[in-house]
Short mmCIF file of C-alpha atoms in Angstrom, two decimals:
data_model
loop_
_atom_site.label_atom_id
_atom_site.label_comp_id
_atom_site.label_asym_id
_atom_site.label_seq_id
_atom_site.Cartn_x
_atom_site.Cartn_y
_atom_site.Cartn_z
CA UNK A 263 226.48 40.67 214.86
CA UNK A 264 227.81 43.24 212.43
CA UNK A 265 230.08 42.11 209.65
CA UNK A 266 232.40 44.96 210.45
CA UNK A 267 232.99 44.25 214.16
CA UNK A 268 236.70 44.05 214.86
CA UNK A 269 238.91 43.27 217.81
CA UNK A 270 239.07 45.81 220.63
CA UNK A 271 242.30 46.58 222.43
CA UNK A 272 241.56 48.06 225.81
CA UNK A 273 243.92 50.03 227.99
CA UNK A 274 244.56 50.05 231.73
CA UNK A 275 247.86 51.63 232.59
CA UNK A 276 250.55 51.40 235.17
CA UNK A 277 254.20 52.24 234.93
CA UNK A 278 257.06 54.51 235.89
CA UNK A 279 257.07 58.30 235.60
CA UNK A 280 260.45 59.99 235.16
CA UNK A 281 261.26 63.70 235.24
CA UNK A 282 264.41 65.58 234.34
CA UNK A 283 265.74 68.86 233.05
CA UNK A 284 266.23 69.86 229.41
CA UNK A 285 269.36 70.80 227.50
CA UNK A 286 269.72 73.49 224.86
CA UNK A 287 268.49 71.11 222.15
CA UNK A 288 265.36 70.05 224.06
CA UNK A 289 266.72 66.65 225.07
CA UNK A 290 266.46 65.39 228.67
CA UNK A 291 269.48 65.93 230.90
CA UNK A 292 269.02 62.64 232.72
CA UNK A 293 265.69 61.42 234.03
CA UNK A 294 264.86 60.26 237.55
CA UNK A 295 261.88 58.10 238.56
CA UNK A 296 259.55 59.97 240.92
CA UNK A 297 258.21 56.82 242.60
CA UNK A 298 254.64 55.61 242.87
CA UNK A 299 252.21 57.67 240.78
CA UNK A 300 248.53 56.85 241.21
CA UNK A 301 247.24 59.10 238.44
CA UNK A 302 248.88 60.58 235.33
CA UNK A 303 246.80 62.64 232.96
CA UNK A 304 247.27 64.79 229.86
CA UNK A 305 244.41 67.09 228.94
CA UNK A 306 243.95 69.04 225.71
CA UNK A 307 241.64 72.04 225.48
CA UNK A 308 240.98 74.40 222.60
CA UNK A 309 239.45 77.82 222.36
CA UNK A 310 237.57 78.53 219.15
CA UNK A 311 236.07 81.48 217.35
CA UNK A 312 232.83 80.72 215.49
CA UNK A 313 231.74 82.89 212.58
CA UNK A 314 228.09 83.28 211.59
CA UNK A 315 227.08 83.88 207.98
CA UNK A 316 224.54 86.62 207.35
CA UNK A 317 223.17 85.65 203.93
CA UNK A 318 220.74 82.76 204.40
CA UNK A 319 218.59 84.13 207.15
CA UNK A 320 219.61 81.20 209.39
CA UNK A 321 222.73 82.82 210.81
CA UNK A 322 224.50 79.50 210.39
CA UNK A 323 228.03 78.83 211.54
CA UNK A 324 230.18 78.81 208.42
CA UNK A 325 233.64 78.99 210.00
CA UNK A 326 235.19 77.66 213.20
CA UNK A 327 238.67 79.00 213.92
CA UNK A 328 240.85 77.57 216.68
CA UNK A 329 242.45 80.49 218.50
CA UNK A 330 244.22 78.55 221.27
CA UNK A 331 245.42 75.03 221.97
CA UNK A 332 246.25 74.31 225.59
CA UNK A 333 247.76 71.11 226.98
CA UNK A 334 247.91 70.47 230.73
CA UNK A 335 249.57 67.69 232.72
CA UNK A 336 248.61 66.28 236.11
CA UNK A 337 250.43 63.61 238.13
CA UNK A 338 249.49 62.42 241.61
CA UNK A 339 252.59 61.37 243.56
CA UNK A 340 252.92 59.34 246.75
CA UNK A 341 256.71 59.26 247.06
CA UNK A 342 257.23 61.80 249.84
CA UNK A 343 260.90 62.57 249.20
CA UNK A 344 262.62 65.92 249.15
CA UNK A 345 263.40 66.02 245.41
CA UNK A 346 259.70 65.50 244.56
CA UNK A 347 258.58 68.06 247.12
CA UNK A 348 261.02 70.60 245.69
CA UNK A 349 259.34 70.21 242.28
CA UNK A 350 255.83 70.34 243.74
CA UNK A 351 256.56 73.38 245.90
CA UNK A 352 258.66 75.18 243.29
CA UNK A 353 261.41 75.24 245.89
CA UNK A 354 265.12 74.74 246.42
CA UNK A 355 266.56 71.50 247.80
CA UNK A 356 269.63 71.57 250.02
CA UNK A 357 271.26 68.32 251.09
CA UNK A 358 273.00 68.87 254.43
CA UNK A 359 275.69 66.44 255.48
CA UNK A 360 275.73 65.60 259.18
CA UNK A 361 277.85 67.94 261.29
CA UNK A 362 278.35 69.43 264.74
CA UNK A 363 276.86 72.74 265.91
CA UNK A 364 278.43 74.83 268.65
CA UNK A 365 276.72 77.68 270.50
CA UNK A 366 273.67 78.00 268.25
CA UNK A 367 271.98 81.12 269.67
CA UNK A 368 268.39 81.00 270.90
CA UNK A 369 266.08 82.40 273.57
CA UNK A 370 264.34 80.62 276.43
CA UNK A 371 260.55 80.75 276.86
CA UNK A 372 259.38 78.91 279.96
CA UNK A 373 256.65 76.35 279.37
CA UNK A 374 257.09 76.70 275.61
CA UNK A 375 258.97 74.93 272.82
CA UNK A 376 262.03 76.36 271.11
CA UNK A 377 263.15 74.74 267.80
CA UNK A 378 266.71 73.95 266.82
CA UNK A 379 267.94 74.75 263.32
CA UNK A 380 268.25 71.06 262.37
CA UNK A 381 266.44 67.78 263.06
CA UNK A 382 267.68 64.30 264.02
CA UNK A 383 270.12 65.56 266.62
CA UNK A 384 272.24 63.88 269.28
CA UNK A 385 274.51 64.97 272.12
CA UNK A 386 272.39 68.03 272.90
CA UNK A 387 273.76 70.44 275.51
CA UNK A 388 271.73 73.52 276.50
CA UNK A 389 273.56 76.40 278.18
CA UNK A 390 272.86 79.75 279.79
CA UNK A 391 276.21 81.42 279.48
CA UNK A 392 278.72 78.94 280.87
CA UNK A 393 276.07 77.11 282.90
CA UNK A 394 274.78 73.79 281.51
CA UNK A 395 271.05 73.29 282.03
CA UNK A 396 269.62 70.02 283.31
CA UNK A 397 267.62 67.67 281.05
CA UNK A 398 264.48 65.86 282.25
CA UNK A 399 264.89 62.45 283.88
CA UNK A 400 261.65 61.98 285.86
CA UNK A 401 258.87 63.99 287.51
CA UNK A 402 260.55 63.80 290.92
CA UNK A 403 263.86 65.34 289.87
CA UNK A 404 264.22 69.08 289.20
CA UNK A 405 265.04 69.77 285.54
CA UNK A 406 265.20 72.63 283.05
CA UNK A 407 264.09 71.16 279.72
CA UNK A 408 262.84 68.16 277.75
CA UNK A 409 264.20 67.45 274.27
CA UNK A 410 262.64 65.97 271.15
CA UNK A 411 265.85 64.90 269.46
CA UNK A 412 264.19 63.47 266.34
CA UNK A 413 262.31 66.69 265.57
CA UNK A 414 265.02 69.00 266.92
CA UNK A 415 263.14 70.97 269.57
CA UNK A 416 263.32 71.77 273.29
CA UNK A 417 260.47 72.28 275.77
CA UNK A 418 261.53 74.43 278.72
CA UNK A 419 260.17 73.57 282.15
CA UNK A 420 257.95 76.16 283.80
CA UNK A 421 258.06 74.46 287.22
CA UNK A 422 254.29 73.81 287.31
CA UNK A 423 254.73 70.06 287.95
CA UNK A 424 258.39 69.61 288.79
CA UNK A 425 260.68 72.37 290.05
CA UNK A 426 263.34 73.79 287.78
CA UNK A 427 266.92 73.00 288.59
CA UNK A 428 268.23 76.04 290.48
CA UNK A 429 270.98 76.45 287.89
CA UNK A 430 268.41 77.76 285.40
CA UNK A 431 268.50 81.13 287.13
CA UNK A 432 272.28 81.41 287.09
CA UNK A 433 273.33 84.75 285.64
CA UNK A 434 269.90 86.30 286.17
CA UNK A 435 268.97 89.77 287.36
CA UNK A 436 269.09 90.37 291.14
CA UNK A 437 265.78 91.49 292.77
CA UNK A 438 266.10 93.92 295.69
CA UNK A 439 262.72 93.49 297.44
CA UNK A 440 259.64 91.28 297.60
CA UNK A 441 256.14 92.20 298.83
CA UNK A 442 253.71 89.38 299.50
CA UNK A 443 250.04 89.66 298.59
CA UNK A 444 247.26 88.24 296.43
CA UNK A 445 249.62 89.23 293.63
CA UNK A 446 253.30 89.34 294.53
CA UNK A 447 255.38 92.45 293.85
CA UNK A 448 259.10 92.13 293.17
CA UNK A 449 261.45 95.05 292.79
CA UNK A 450 263.84 94.22 289.94
CA UNK A 451 265.23 95.90 286.84
CA UNK A 452 263.59 94.46 283.74
CA UNK A 453 262.22 95.00 280.26
CA UNK A 454 259.35 92.53 280.69
CA UNK A 455 255.72 93.17 279.72
CA UNK A 456 252.46 91.73 280.99
CA UNK A 457 252.05 88.12 279.87
CA UNK A 458 255.77 87.30 280.00
CA UNK A 459 257.06 84.70 282.42
CA UNK A 460 259.86 84.98 284.96
CA UNK A 461 261.81 82.27 286.78
CA UNK A 462 262.64 83.13 290.38
CA UNK A 463 265.10 81.49 292.75
CA UNK A 464 266.99 82.17 295.97
CA UNK A 465 264.22 83.79 298.03
CA UNK A 466 264.23 82.91 301.74
CA UNK A 467 261.59 82.36 304.40
CA UNK A 468 259.24 79.56 305.39
CA UNK A 469 257.09 79.93 302.27
CA UNK A 470 259.80 80.73 299.73
CA UNK A 471 258.95 77.55 297.79
CA UNK A 472 255.92 79.40 296.41
CA UNK A 473 258.33 81.54 294.38
CA UNK A 474 261.52 79.57 293.94
CA UNK A 475 262.36 77.46 290.88
CA UNK A 476 259.15 77.91 288.94
CA UNK A 477 257.79 80.24 286.28
CA UNK A 478 255.41 83.05 287.21
CA UNK A 479 253.15 85.01 284.88
CA UNK A 480 253.75 88.75 284.98
CA UNK A 481 250.49 90.71 285.24
CA UNK A 482 252.10 94.17 285.14
CA UNK A 483 255.58 95.60 284.85
CA UNK A 484 257.60 98.80 285.01
CA UNK A 485 261.32 99.20 284.31
CA UNK A 486 261.99 98.81 288.05
CA UNK A 487 259.54 96.12 289.12
CA UNK A 488 257.08 93.38 288.26
CA UNK A 489 253.84 92.03 289.69
CA UNK A 490 253.28 88.30 289.29
CA UNK A 491 249.93 86.56 289.68
CA UNK A 492 251.24 84.18 292.36
CA UNK A 493 249.25 84.44 295.60
CA UNK A 494 251.54 84.86 298.63
CA UNK A 495 249.07 86.70 300.87
CA UNK A 496 249.99 86.17 304.52
CA UNK A 497 253.05 84.07 303.68
CA UNK A 498 256.59 84.48 305.01
CA UNK A 499 259.00 85.27 302.17
CA UNK A 500 262.13 87.37 302.53
CA UNK A 501 264.61 88.64 299.99
CA UNK A 502 267.40 86.10 300.62
CA UNK A 503 269.85 85.94 297.68
CA UNK A 504 267.42 85.93 294.76
CA UNK A 505 267.78 85.80 290.98
CA UNK A 506 265.24 86.41 288.21
CA UNK A 507 265.41 85.16 284.61
CA UNK A 508 262.81 86.47 282.15
CA UNK A 509 261.33 85.03 278.99
CA UNK A 510 263.65 85.81 276.09
CA UNK A 511 266.88 85.28 278.02
CA UNK A 512 269.78 84.16 275.83
CA UNK A 513 270.70 80.47 275.66
CA UNK A 514 272.84 78.35 273.34
CA UNK A 515 272.60 74.83 271.91
CA UNK A 516 275.48 72.46 271.21
CA UNK A 517 274.63 69.27 269.28
CA UNK A 518 275.37 67.01 266.34
CA UNK A 519 272.85 66.48 263.55
CA UNK A 520 272.50 63.68 261.01
CA UNK A 521 272.43 64.18 257.24
CA UNK A 522 269.12 65.68 256.09
CA UNK A 523 267.37 67.38 253.19
CA UNK A 524 265.88 70.86 253.43
CA UNK A 525 263.24 72.10 250.98
CA UNK A 526 262.58 75.83 250.97
CA UNK A 527 259.18 76.33 249.35
CA UNK A 528 258.38 78.94 246.70
CA UNK A 529 261.94 80.15 246.26
CA UNK A 530 262.66 79.26 242.63
CA UNK A 531 261.19 80.46 239.37
CA UNK A 532 259.51 78.47 236.63
CA UNK A 533 261.68 75.60 235.38
CA UNK A 534 261.12 73.75 232.13
CA UNK A 535 261.21 69.96 232.52
CA UNK A 536 261.04 66.83 230.43
CA UNK A 537 258.75 63.92 231.40
CA UNK A 538 258.82 60.32 230.22
CA UNK A 539 256.24 57.68 231.11
CA UNK A 540 257.33 54.07 230.61
CA UNK A 541 253.97 52.39 230.89
CA UNK A 542 252.47 48.92 230.85
CA UNK A 543 249.05 48.15 229.40
CA UNK A 544 247.70 45.72 231.97
CA UNK A 545 244.67 45.04 229.75
CA UNK A 546 246.89 43.89 226.86
CA UNK A 547 249.47 41.45 228.24
CA UNK A 548 251.60 44.25 229.75
CA UNK A 549 252.49 45.63 226.33
CA UNK A 550 254.64 48.79 226.48
CA UNK A 551 253.25 52.29 226.17
CA UNK A 552 255.76 55.13 226.26
CA UNK A 553 254.77 58.80 226.44
CA UNK A 554 257.26 61.65 226.23
CA UNK A 555 256.36 65.21 227.20
CA UNK A 556 259.02 67.48 225.79
CA UNK A 557 258.53 70.68 227.73
CA UNK A 558 256.34 71.35 230.73
CA UNK A 559 256.25 73.65 233.74
CA UNK A 560 254.73 72.86 237.13
CA UNK A 561 252.56 75.19 239.19
CA UNK A 562 253.06 75.06 242.98
CA UNK A 563 250.91 72.29 244.42
CA UNK A 564 247.56 73.52 245.70
CA UNK A 565 247.46 71.14 248.68
CA UNK A 566 250.12 69.46 250.79
CA UNK A 567 248.34 67.19 253.27
CA UNK A 568 250.47 66.66 256.39
CA UNK A 569 248.01 64.91 258.72
CA UNK A 570 245.64 62.16 257.68
CA UNK A 571 244.70 58.50 258.09
CA UNK A 572 245.78 57.33 254.64
CA UNK A 573 248.82 57.56 252.39
CA UNK A 574 249.49 61.22 251.65
CA UNK A 575 249.48 62.37 248.05
CA UNK A 576 250.42 65.57 246.28
CA UNK A 577 249.79 66.68 242.73
CA UNK A 578 252.20 67.97 240.11
CA UNK A 579 250.06 70.08 237.83
CA UNK A 580 251.04 72.47 235.09
CA UNK A 581 251.19 73.29 231.42
CA UNK A 582 252.76 71.42 228.53
CA UNK A 583 254.37 74.07 226.35
CA UNK A 584 254.93 74.02 222.60
CA UNK A 585 258.57 73.06 222.05
CA UNK A 586 259.91 74.61 218.88
CA UNK A 587 263.12 72.59 219.26
CA UNK A 588 261.19 69.52 218.10
CA UNK A 589 261.92 69.59 214.36
CA UNK A 590 259.47 66.83 213.40
CA UNK A 591 256.19 65.48 214.74
CA UNK A 592 254.36 66.96 217.70
CA UNK A 593 255.75 69.91 219.56
CA UNK A 594 253.91 68.85 222.73
CA UNK A 595 254.14 65.11 223.37
CA UNK A 596 254.24 61.78 221.62
CA UNK A 597 252.96 58.31 222.51
CA UNK A 598 254.59 55.09 221.27
CA UNK A 599 252.93 51.66 221.55
CA UNK A 600 252.84 48.32 219.78
CA UNK A 601 249.27 48.43 218.47
#
């Protein structure tokens, strides 16, 4: 054993990371904990210029000049809250108080989902003009839409399993003729294109159920007529008192939404921030270790994992800048501890 062996003080850290803005003197403008951080790291890199002498014949290095000092910061966060995401995504955070929405405009697409402007909604009413559409109750009852109130979205029925409620076609365009066939031709004024869907109702005849209260895919269209892929060859269908409603028809939503936070990503410029780590050395009786980073900027996070089996994480990563407002000591960061 060497005479000069001394005691070792090891480090294993945990603690609280806090981030805030900076005032004109470089002091923090109030710090907020960001929640659980699984990894916090400061890295220092230098770029150097090496000079070779040309006198000895060995071309030895006789000068090493540091031309750049770069400090980077990385923190892995697990607290999936809007204020942290706004920092990570270099975005703007808007806190919306709960409120009521009346006649939010939208368009209907049969068999597809249409989002509302807000999430966590209640009291949803969907209208075509003055007509209130019918929400799903069960597969035996005609309906117009299903709602995901938590996510704020509406799936419109295409009639493939359960017929639409006949009120869905209220206010539609009036067809003037129908021709049965392997594809069915309907004379009606429209602006539809191939691939759109149309809801039909009000046709008469023994086989009118093949057309009424369901969506049909348009295979071709002119301004005065459409051909749908529905096979009515040899069937009895007459004009009756029909209506047609095409994809893209106007609808409105009335609802109430709960308070929520909205983060718009990549909308703000670079912001200088102050970071403080109030740490505990778990290898040394939880002795305190405090690190203060005076001035740093965050790059937009490279990855935001939204589906996975584990706890999602995202990384705040950026540069620690030299802070000339620090009149003494380091201009980058300082660490304070008991030993």
